[in-house]
Amino acid sequence: MSGVVIYVPQGAAEGAGEPAGNAVTLRLGPGEVARFGRGSATTPVELRLDDEAISRLAGEIRVTDDHWQLSNLSTTQSYLVENPEGAGEYLRVPPRRAGAPIPFEFSRVVLPTRRNTTVAFQVFAPDHVYLDPDGMGGQWGSRTVTAYSLDETALYFLILVALCEPRLRDESPVAVPTTPQIVDRLKGHPACARLTARAVSSHIDYLADEKMRISAPAESGPRREARRNGKREAIVGLVLRFGLVREEHLALLPPRTGTGAQERGTAG
């Protein structure tokens, strides 16, 4: 099983080796733990949240094989864990609650502050395990798991469809869409009104590293951008080769402006 990816957006965190206020991405494998809070010289934390209303040691994230747990170490404040891709579902984790299991595949952990805003960070969960539909009657033997576990209702899947759209519409000479092009393509979707380029890049990294398990060496500067382009190409090639994204999934995307006649011709 893969671990979790924790993403703290710019302005909310300062982490080890990161200037104050920069975005932080942290990866944890099964059995690993990350603590979050304001931190101090005597109270080190992996995720530092910069607000005076947050405890020095506010909480802890622990990863298991197929989910993650949240411990609220505050004695006074409750935390919320929201499902940004659901219908308003959320969990309230009360003070001193230890090891609360989080069922969402993509979560936003929200901490209250004294300002008119909150401090929040995102957690991408481990792959969810699904039973083999052809072996539901068997009580014994080894369990069959899904090779590529994708939730077709999740935002990352919508981004994946947008990545694959040119190839699915047989626009072969067209390169795989860039991150800004995906933001522009999805802006007409109700769930993407506030979608940012940074969020799209985060979802693409999640797809490559956790869902598709496409690894690449770390780079910076122009070579990092080239690596991102190669990552998008690799994702599209893999999902189309195995039929994980198909023509019928194009219906999930908002209509393309000014291309109605072209799309009707393609459909015919």
CSV table of N, CA, C and O in Angstrom, one decimal, residues 1 37 50 52 95 100 117 124 126 138 162 169 178 192 255:
chain,number,residue,atom,x,y,z
A,1,MET,N,0.8,-1.2,0.0
A,1,MET,CA,0.0,0.0,0.0
A,1,MET,C,0.9,1.3,0.0
A,1,MET,O,1.9,1.3,0.6
A,37,GLY,N,1.6,21.7,14.4
A,37,GLY,CA,1.3,22.7,15.4
A,37,GLY,C,2.3,23.9,15.2
A,37,GLY,O,3.0,24.0,14.2
A,50,ASP,N,1.5,28.4,11.3
A,50,ASP,CA,1.9,29.7,11.8
A,50,ASP,C,0.6,30.5,12.3
A,50,ASP,O,0.2,31.4,11.5
A,52,GLU,N,-1.1,32.0,16.2
A,52,GLU,CA,-1.0,32.1,17.7
A,52,GLU,C,-2.1,31.3,18.4
A,52,GLU,O,-1.9,31.0,19.6
A,95,PRO,N,-11.4,17.6,21.2
A,95,PRO,CA,-10.1,17.7,22.0
A,95,PRO,C,-9.7,16.4,22.6
A,95,PRO,O,-10.6,15.7,23.1
A,100,ALA,N,-8.3,9.0,15.6
A,100,ALA,CA,-9.6,9.0,14.9
A,100,ALA,C,-9.4,8.6,13.4
A,100,ALA,O,-8.6,9.2,12.7
A,117,THR,N,-10.4,33.9,9.4
A,117,THR,CA,-10.1,32.7,8.5
A,117,THR,C,-9.6,31.6,9.4
A,117,THR,O,-9.4,31.7,10.6
A,124,PHE,N,-3.9,13.5,1.1
A,124,PHE,CA,-4.3,12.5,0.2
A,124,PHE,C,-4.1,11.2,0.8
A,124,PHE,O,-2.9,10.8,1.2
A,126,PRO,N,-4.1,6.9,1.6
A,126,PRO,CA,-3.6,5.7,0.8
A,126,PRO,C,-4.7,5.2,-0.1
A,126,PRO,O,-5.9,5.5,0.0
A,138,GLY,N,-16.0,-16.2,-2.0
A,138,GLY,CA,-14.9,-17.0,-1.4
A,138,GLY,C,-14.6,-16.4,0.0
A,138,GLY,O,-14.4,-15.2,0.2
A,162,ALA,N,-9.2,15.5,-18.3
A,162,ALA,CA,-8.8,16.7,-19.0
A,162,ALA,C,-7.4,16.5,-19.6
A,162,ALA,O,-7.1,16.9,-20.8
A,169,ARG,N,-10.0,12.5,-28.2
A,169,ARG,CA,-10.7,13.1,-29.3
A,169,ARG,C,-9.8,12.9,-30.6
A,169,ARG,O,-10.2,13.6,-31.6
A,178,THR,N,-1.0,21.5,-20.6
A,178,THR,CA,-0.2,22.0,-19.5
A,178,THR,C,-1.2,22.3,-18.3
A,178,THR,O,-2.4,22.3,-18.4
A,192,CYS,N,-15.0,23.3,-10.0
A,192,CYS,CA,-13.6,23.8,-10.3
A,192,CYS,C,-13.6,25.4,-10.3
A,192,CYS,O,-12.7,25.9,-10.9
A,255,PRO,N,-18.7,21.6,-21.4
A,255,PRO,CA,-18.7,21.7,-22.8
A,255,PRO,C,-17.5,22.6,-23.3
A,255,PRO,O,-17.2,23.6,-22.6
